Coordinates of C-alpha atoms (C1' of nucleotides) in Angstrom, one line a residue:
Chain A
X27 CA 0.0 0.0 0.0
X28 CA 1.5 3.4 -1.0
X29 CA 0.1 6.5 0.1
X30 CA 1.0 9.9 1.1
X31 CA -1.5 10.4 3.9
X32 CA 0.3 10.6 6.5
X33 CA 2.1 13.8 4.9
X34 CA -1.2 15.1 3.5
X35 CA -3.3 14.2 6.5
X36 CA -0.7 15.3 9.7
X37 CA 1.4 18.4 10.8
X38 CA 4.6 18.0 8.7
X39 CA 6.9 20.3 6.5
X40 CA 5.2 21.0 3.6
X41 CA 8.0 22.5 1.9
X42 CA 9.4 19.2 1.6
X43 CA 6.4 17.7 -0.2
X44 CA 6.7 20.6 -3.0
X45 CA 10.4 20.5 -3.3
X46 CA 10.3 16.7 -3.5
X47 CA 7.7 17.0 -6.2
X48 CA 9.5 19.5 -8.5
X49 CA 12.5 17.8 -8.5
X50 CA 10.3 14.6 -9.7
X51 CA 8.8 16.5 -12.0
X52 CA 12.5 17.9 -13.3
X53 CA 14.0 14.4 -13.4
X54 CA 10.3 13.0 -15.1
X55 CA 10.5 15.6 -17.8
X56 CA 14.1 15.2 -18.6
X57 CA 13.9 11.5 -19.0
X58 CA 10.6 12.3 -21.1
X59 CA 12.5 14.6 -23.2
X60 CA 9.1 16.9 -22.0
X61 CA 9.9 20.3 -21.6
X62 CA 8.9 21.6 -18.0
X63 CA 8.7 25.5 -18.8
X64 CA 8.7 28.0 -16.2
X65 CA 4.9 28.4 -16.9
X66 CA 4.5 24.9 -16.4
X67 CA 6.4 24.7 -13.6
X68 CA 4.9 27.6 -11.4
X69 CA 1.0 25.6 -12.1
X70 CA 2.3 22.4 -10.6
X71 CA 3.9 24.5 -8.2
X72 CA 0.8 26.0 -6.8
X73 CA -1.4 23.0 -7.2
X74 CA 1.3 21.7 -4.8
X75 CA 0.9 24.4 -2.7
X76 CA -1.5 23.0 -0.5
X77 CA -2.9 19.2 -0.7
X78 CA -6.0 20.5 -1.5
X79 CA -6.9 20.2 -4.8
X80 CA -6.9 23.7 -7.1
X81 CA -9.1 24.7 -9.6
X82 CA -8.0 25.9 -13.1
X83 CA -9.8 29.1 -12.4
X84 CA -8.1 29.6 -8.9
X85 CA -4.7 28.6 -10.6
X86 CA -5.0 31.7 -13.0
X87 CA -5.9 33.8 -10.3
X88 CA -3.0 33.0 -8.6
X89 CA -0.5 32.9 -11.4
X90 CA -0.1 36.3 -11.5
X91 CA 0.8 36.9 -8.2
X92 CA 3.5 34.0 -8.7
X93 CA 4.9 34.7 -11.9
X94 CA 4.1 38.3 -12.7
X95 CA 2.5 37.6 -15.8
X96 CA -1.4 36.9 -16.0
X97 CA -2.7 34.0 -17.3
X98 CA -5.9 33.1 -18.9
X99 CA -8.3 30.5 -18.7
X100 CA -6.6 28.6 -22.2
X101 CA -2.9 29.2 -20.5
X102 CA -4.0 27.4 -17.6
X103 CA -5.5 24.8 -19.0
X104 CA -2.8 23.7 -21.6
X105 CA -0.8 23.8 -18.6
X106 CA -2.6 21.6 -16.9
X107 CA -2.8 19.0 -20.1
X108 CA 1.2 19.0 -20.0
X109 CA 0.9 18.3 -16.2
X110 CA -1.6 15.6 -16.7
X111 CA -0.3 13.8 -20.2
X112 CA 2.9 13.3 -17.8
X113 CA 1.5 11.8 -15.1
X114 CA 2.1 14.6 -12.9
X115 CA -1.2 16.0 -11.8
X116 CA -4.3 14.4 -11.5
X117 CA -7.9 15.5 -12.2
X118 CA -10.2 15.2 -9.6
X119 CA -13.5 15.1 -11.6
X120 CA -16.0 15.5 -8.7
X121 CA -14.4 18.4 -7.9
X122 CA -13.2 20.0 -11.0
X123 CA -9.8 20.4 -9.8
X124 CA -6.2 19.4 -9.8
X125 CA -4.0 18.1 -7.2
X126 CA -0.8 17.1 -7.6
X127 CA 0.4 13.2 -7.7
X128 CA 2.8 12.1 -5.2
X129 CA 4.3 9.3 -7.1
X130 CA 4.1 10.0 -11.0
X131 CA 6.0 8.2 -12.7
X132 CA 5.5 5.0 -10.7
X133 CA 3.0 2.8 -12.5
X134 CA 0.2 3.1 -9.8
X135 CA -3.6 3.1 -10.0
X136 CA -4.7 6.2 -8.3
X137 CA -7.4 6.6 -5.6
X138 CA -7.9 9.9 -4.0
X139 CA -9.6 10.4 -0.5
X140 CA -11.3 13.7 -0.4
X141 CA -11.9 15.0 3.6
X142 CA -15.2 16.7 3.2
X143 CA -14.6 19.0 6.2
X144 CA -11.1 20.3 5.7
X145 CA -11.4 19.3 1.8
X146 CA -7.9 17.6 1.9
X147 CA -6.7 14.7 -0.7
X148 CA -4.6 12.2 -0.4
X149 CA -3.2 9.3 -2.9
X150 CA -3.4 6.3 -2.6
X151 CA -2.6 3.1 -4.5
X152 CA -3.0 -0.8 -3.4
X153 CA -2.6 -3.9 -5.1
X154 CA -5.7 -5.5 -3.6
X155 CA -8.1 -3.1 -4.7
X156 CA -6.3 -3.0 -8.2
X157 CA -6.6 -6.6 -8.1
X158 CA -10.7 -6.6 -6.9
X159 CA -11.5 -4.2 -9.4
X160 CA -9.7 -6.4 -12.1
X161 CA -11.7 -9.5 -11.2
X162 CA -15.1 -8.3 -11.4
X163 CA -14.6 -5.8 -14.3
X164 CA -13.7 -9.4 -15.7
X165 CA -16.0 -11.1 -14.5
X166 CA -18.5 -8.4 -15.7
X167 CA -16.6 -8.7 -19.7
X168 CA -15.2 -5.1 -18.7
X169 CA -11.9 -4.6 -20.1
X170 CA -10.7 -1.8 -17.8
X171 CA -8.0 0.8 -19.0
X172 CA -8.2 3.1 -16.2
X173 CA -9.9 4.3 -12.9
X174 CA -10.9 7.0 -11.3
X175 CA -11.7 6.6 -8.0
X176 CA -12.5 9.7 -5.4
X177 CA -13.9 8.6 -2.2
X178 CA -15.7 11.2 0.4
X179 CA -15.7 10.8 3.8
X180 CA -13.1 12.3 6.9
X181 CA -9.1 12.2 7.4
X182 CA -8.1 11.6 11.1
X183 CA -7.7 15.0 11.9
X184 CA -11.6 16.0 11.4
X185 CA -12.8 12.5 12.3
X186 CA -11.5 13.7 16.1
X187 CA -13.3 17.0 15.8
X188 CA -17.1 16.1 16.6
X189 CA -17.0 13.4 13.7
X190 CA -17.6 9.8 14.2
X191 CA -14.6 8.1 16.0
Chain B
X23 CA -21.5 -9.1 -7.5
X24 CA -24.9 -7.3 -8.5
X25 CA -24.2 -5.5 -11.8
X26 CA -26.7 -4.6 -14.8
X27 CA -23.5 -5.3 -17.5
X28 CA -25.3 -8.4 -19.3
X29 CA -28.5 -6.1 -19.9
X30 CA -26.1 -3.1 -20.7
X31 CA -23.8 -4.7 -22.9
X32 CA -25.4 -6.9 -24.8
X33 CA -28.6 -7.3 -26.9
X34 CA -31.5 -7.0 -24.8
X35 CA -35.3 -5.8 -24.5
X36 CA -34.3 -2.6 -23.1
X37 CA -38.7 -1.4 -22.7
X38 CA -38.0 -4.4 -20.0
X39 CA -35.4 -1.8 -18.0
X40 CA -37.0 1.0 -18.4
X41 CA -40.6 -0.8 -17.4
X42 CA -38.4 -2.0 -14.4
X43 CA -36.9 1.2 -13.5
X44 CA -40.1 3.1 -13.6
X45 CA -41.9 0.4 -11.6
X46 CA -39.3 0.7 -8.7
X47 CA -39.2 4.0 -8.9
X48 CA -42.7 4.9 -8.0
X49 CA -42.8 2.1 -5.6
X50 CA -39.9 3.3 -3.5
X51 CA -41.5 6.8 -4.0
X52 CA -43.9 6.0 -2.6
X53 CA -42.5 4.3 0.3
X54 CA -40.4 7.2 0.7
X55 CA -43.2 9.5 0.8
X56 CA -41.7 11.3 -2.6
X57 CA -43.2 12.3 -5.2
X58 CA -42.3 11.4 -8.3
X59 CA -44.1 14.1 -10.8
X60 CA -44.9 13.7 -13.9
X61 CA -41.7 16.1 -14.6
X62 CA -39.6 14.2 -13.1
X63 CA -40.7 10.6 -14.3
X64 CA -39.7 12.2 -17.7
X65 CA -37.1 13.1 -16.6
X66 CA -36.0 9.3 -15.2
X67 CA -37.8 8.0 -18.2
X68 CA -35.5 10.0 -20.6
X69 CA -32.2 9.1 -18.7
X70 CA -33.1 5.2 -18.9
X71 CA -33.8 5.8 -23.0
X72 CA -30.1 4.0 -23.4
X73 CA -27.4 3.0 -21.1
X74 CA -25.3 6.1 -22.1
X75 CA -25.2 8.5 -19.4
X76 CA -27.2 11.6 -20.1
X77 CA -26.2 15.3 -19.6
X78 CA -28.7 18.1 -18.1
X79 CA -28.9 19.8 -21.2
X80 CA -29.3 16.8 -23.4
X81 CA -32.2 16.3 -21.2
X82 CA -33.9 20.0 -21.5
X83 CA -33.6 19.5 -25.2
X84 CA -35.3 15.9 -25.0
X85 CA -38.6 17.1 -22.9
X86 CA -40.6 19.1 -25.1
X87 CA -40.5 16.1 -27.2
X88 CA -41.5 14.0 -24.1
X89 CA -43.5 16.1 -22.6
X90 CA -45.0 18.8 -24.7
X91 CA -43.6 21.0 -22.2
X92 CA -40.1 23.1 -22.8
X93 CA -37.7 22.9 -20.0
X94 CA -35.2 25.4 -19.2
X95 CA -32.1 24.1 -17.4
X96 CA -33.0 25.0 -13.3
X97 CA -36.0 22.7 -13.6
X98 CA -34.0 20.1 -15.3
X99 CA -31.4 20.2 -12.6
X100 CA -34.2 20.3 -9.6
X101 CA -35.6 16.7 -11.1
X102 CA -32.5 15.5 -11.7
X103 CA -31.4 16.6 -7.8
X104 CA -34.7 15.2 -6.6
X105 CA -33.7 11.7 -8.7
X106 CA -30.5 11.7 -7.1
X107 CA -31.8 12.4 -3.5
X108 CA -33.8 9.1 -4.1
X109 CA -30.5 7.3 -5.2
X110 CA -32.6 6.7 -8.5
X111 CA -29.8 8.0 -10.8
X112 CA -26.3 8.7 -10.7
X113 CA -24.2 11.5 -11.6
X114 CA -21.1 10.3 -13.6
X115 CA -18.5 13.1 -12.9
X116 CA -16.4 12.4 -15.4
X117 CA -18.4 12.8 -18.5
X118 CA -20.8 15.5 -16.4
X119 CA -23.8 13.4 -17.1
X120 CA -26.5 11.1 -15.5
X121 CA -27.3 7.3 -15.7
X122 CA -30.4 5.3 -13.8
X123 CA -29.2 3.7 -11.2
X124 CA -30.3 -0.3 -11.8
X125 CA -30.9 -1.2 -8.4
X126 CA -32.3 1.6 -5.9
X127 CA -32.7 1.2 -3.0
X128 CA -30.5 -1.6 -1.8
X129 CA -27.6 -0.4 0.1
X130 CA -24.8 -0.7 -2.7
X131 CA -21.7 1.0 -3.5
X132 CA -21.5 2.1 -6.9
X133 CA -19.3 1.5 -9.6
X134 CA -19.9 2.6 -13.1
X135 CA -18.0 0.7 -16.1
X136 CA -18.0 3.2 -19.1
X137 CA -16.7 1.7 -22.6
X138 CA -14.6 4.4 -24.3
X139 CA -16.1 3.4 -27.7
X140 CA -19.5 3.0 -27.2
X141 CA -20.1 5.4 -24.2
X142 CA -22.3 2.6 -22.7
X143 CA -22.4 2.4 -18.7
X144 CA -23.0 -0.2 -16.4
X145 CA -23.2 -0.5 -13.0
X146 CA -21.5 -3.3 -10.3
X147 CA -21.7 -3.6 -6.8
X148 CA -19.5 -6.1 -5.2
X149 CA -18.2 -6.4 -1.7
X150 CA -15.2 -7.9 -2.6
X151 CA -14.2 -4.5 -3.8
X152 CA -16.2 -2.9 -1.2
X153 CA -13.8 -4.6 1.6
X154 CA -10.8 -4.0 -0.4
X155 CA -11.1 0.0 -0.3
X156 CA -12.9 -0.3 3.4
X157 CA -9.4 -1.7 4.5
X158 CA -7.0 0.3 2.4
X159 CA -8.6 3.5 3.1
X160 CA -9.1 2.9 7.1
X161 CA -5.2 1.7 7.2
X162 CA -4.4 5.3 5.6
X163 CA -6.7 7.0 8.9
X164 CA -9.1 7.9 6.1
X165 CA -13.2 7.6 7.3
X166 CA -14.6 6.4 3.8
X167 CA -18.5 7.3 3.6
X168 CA -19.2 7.8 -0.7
X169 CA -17.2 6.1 -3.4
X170 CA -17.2 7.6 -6.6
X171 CA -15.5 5.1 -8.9
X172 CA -15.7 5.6 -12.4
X173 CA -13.8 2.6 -14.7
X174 CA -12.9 3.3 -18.2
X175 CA -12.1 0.5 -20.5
X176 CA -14.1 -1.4 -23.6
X177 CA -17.1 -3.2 -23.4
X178 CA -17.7 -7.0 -24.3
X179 CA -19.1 -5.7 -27.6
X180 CA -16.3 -3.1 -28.7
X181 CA -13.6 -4.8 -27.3
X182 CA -14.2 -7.5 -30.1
X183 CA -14.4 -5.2 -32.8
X184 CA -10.4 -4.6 -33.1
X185 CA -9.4 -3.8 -29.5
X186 CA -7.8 -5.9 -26.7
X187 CA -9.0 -9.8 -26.5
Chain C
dG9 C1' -65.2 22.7 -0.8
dG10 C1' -62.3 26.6 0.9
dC11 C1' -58.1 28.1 2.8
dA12 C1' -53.4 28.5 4.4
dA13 C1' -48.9 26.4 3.9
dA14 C1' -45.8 23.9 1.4
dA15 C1' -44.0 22.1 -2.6
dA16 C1' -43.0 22.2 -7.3
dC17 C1' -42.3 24.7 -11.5
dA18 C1' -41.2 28.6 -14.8
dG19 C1' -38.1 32.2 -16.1
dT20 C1' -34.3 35.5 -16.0
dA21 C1' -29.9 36.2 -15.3
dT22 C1' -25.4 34.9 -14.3
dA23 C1' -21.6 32.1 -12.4
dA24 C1' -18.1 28.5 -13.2
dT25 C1' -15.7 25.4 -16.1
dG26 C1' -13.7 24.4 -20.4
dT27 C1' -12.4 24.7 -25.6
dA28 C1' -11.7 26.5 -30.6
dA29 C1' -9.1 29.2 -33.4
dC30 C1' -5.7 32.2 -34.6
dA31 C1' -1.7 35.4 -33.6
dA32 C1' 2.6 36.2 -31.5
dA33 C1' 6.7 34.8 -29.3
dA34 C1' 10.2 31.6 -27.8
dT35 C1' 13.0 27.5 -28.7
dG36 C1' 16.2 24.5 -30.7
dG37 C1' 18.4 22.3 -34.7
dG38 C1' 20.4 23.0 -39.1
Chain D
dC23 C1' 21.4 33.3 -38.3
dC24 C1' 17.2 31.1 -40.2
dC25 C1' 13.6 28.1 -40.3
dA26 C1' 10.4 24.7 -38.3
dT27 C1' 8.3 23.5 -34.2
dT28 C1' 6.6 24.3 -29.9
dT29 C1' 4.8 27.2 -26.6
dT30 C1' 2.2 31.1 -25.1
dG31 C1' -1.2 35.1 -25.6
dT32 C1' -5.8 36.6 -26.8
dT33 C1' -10.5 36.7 -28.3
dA34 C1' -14.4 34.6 -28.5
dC35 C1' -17.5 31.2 -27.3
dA36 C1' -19.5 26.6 -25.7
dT37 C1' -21.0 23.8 -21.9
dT38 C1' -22.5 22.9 -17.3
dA39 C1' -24.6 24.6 -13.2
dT40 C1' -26.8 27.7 -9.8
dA41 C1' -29.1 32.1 -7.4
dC42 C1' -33.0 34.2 -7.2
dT43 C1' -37.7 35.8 -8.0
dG44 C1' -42.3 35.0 -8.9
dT45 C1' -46.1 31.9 -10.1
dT46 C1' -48.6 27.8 -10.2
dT47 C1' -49.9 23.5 -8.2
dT48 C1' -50.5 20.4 -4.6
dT49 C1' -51.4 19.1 0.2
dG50 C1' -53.3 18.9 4.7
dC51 C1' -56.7 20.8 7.5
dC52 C1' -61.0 22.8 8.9

DNA sequence: GGCAAAAACAGTATAATGTAACAAAATGGG
DNA sequence: CCCATTTTGTTACATTATACTGTTTTTGCC
């Protein structure tokens, strides 16, 4: 089981999580022979500046204020199909918004758990659901390419406040 | 495993489904103590017309046919939250559309198979993978209470006609 | 049936998200 | 340096969804 909720879901330096995720991203590119421009750069930046996930909307907003040139809507979003075609950001389709993948590059199914109180997501990826999802999309005649699977409920943090235990 | 793939991917009487899903839906209605309007049967009845999911607009533009009355999108989107309060359709986030739920009612997590070629959806409900993310997601901290999984992958039918075998 | 309250519906306007199409600028290889 | 390619800027617009206001219809109650 891989996940990065204890990072997304605890106290701990965030700085870390975004410097450890450009440099990915650097290494990714390079090997990809994908060209990580500084536009591209500063949106994966501030989707990873929180583990909440960003929408396209908010991301232009906040270019500005990060780069010193404004972006618009098509900007953004070409951005965000570099980000995505490399594995780099996910979508998160219930939300219409962007958070950033922990592990790209590793071949992983993705599962995102959305908090719906403090609205952050983590990523995780484990062989046995993988492999239940396989058998009955089989069993079904499903041939399944790929998954998107958001799931709602609390991370420990809100659980503790007033939530269920 | 409870899923509605043979119906939905294969050659069926599809009037039987759309009977079916109009039967239970009045009778959990009116268990409920819901009303299900004539609006909003049309509604349901124009969402089960195929097992492709169905978008709100798609829907307004359907009605006067159905109905004799024009529909402007906020009364589309009020039958189609009412339908979805009653857990008798889905939302599929990922196409930004809406598909009948099969089997209302019982407690189920929900799983929708979408072939890329076709666009056809079906539904499956197994515990198998119902335990799988219930274990995963508590080992991460993570209080799971709504799945949204959406798989994408190729149908029995399409998957024969040059795909994958 | 008549009436008050609630629910459902209609309509206008507008917000939020996303894309098409074309122009301008930057990049990298000859 | 020059050209082809890629990336970015800009305008316009498409699609999906909601806020809000007012009207009609239904419901429960007498």
């Amino acid at each position: 089981m891989l996940t990065n909720s204890r990072a997304a879901y605890h106290d701990h330096n965030h700085q870390r999580c975004i410097d450890a995720a450009l440099d990915r991203a650097r290494d990714l590119c390079s090997q990809q022979g994908a060209r990580l421009t500084p536009l591209r750069e500063a949106v994966l930046h501030l989707i990873w500046t929180s583990h909440r996930p960003l929408g396209a909307y908010a991301i232009a907003d906040l270019l500005p204020a990060a780069t010193g040139r404004k972006a618009l809507a098509p900007t953004v979003y070409r951005s965000i199909e570099f980000l995505l075609d490399q594995g780099l950001i996910h979508r998160v389709a219930s939300l219409n918004a962007y958070i950033g993948c922990p592990f790209p590059g590793s071949r992983h199914s993705e599962l995102i758990m959305i908090c719906r109180a403090c609205g952050t997501a983590a990523e995780l990826s484990a062989d046995s659901v993988d492999s239940a999802l396989s058998d009955v999309t089989r069993r079904a005649g499903f041939f399944m390419e790929t998954q998107n699977i958001e799931l709602l409920g609390l991370c420990p943090g809100c659980r503790g406040e007033g939530g269920p235990s």
